[in-house]
Coordinates of C-alpha atoms in Angstrom, one line a residue:
M1 CA -2.4 16.6 -5.7
R2 CA -4.5 13.8 -4.2
R3 CA -3.5 11.5 -7.0
T4 CA 0.2 12.0 -6.1
F5 CA -0.5 11.0 -2.5
R6 CA -2.4 7.9 -3.7
I7 CA 0.5 6.8 -5.9
I8 CA 2.9 7.3 -3.1
E9 CA 0.7 5.3 -0.8
L10 CA 0.5 2.5 -3.3
V11 CA 4.3 2.4 -3.8
L12 CA 4.8 2.5 -0.1
G13 CA 2.5 -0.4 0.5
I14 CA 4.2 -2.5 -2.3
L15 CA 7.6 -1.7 -0.9
I16 CA 6.6 -2.8 2.6
I17 CA 5.1 -6.0 1.3
I18 CA 8.2 -6.8 -0.7
A19 CA 10.7 -5.8 2.1
T20 CA 9.0 -7.9 4.7
P21 CA 10.2 -11.4 3.6
V22 CA 13.6 -10.0 2.7
L23 CA 14.2 -8.6 6.1
Y24 CA 12.8 -11.7 7.7
F25 CA 15.1 -14.1 5.9
M26 CA 18.1 -11.8 6.5
D27 CA 17.3 -12.3 10.3
I28 CA 16.8 -8.5 10.7
I29 CA 13.2 -8.9 12.0
S30 CA 11.5 -11.7 13.8
G31 CA 8.4 -13.6 12.8
A32 CA 6.0 -11.5 14.7
E33 CA 7.5 -8.3 13.4
S34 CA 7.3 -9.5 9.9
G35 CA 3.6 -10.4 10.3
I36 CA 2.8 -7.0 11.6
M37 CA 4.8 -5.3 8.9
A38 CA 3.1 -7.3 6.2
A39 CA -0.3 -6.5 7.6
V40 CA 0.5 -2.8 7.6
G41 CA 1.7 -3.0 4.0
V42 CA -1.5 -4.8 2.9
V43 CA -3.7 -2.2 4.7
I44 CA -1.8 0.7 3.1
F45 CA -2.0 -0.9 -0.3
N46 CA -5.7 -1.7 0.0
H47 CA -6.6 1.8 1.3
A48 CA -4.9 3.4 -1.7
N49 CA -6.5 0.9 -4.1
N50 CA -9.9 1.6 -2.7
L51 CA -9.4 5.3 -3.1
F52 CA -8.4 4.8 -6.7
N53 CA -11.5 2.7 -7.4
K54 CA -13.8 5.2 -5.7
N55 CA -12.3 8.0 -7.7
N56 CA -12.7 6.1 -11.0
K57 CA -16.3 5.3 -10.3
T58 CA -17.2 8.9 -9.5
K59 CA -15.5 10.1 -12.7
S60 CA -17.3 7.7 -14.9
K61 CA -20.7 8.7 -13.5
N62 CA -20.2 12.4 -14.4

């Protein structure tokens, strides 16, 4: 169950990171909004990645 949420979180982070420049160059969002959106995407992606790494380390110790 937790793994499913981590995968969803990773995919969401990647989608936000990819969508940011597309929306910016289509003039749907401004420069400041794209910066905020990219930062949120990176934070979400890093959080999920850290959870995956923490889980892998605890499994290998057991």
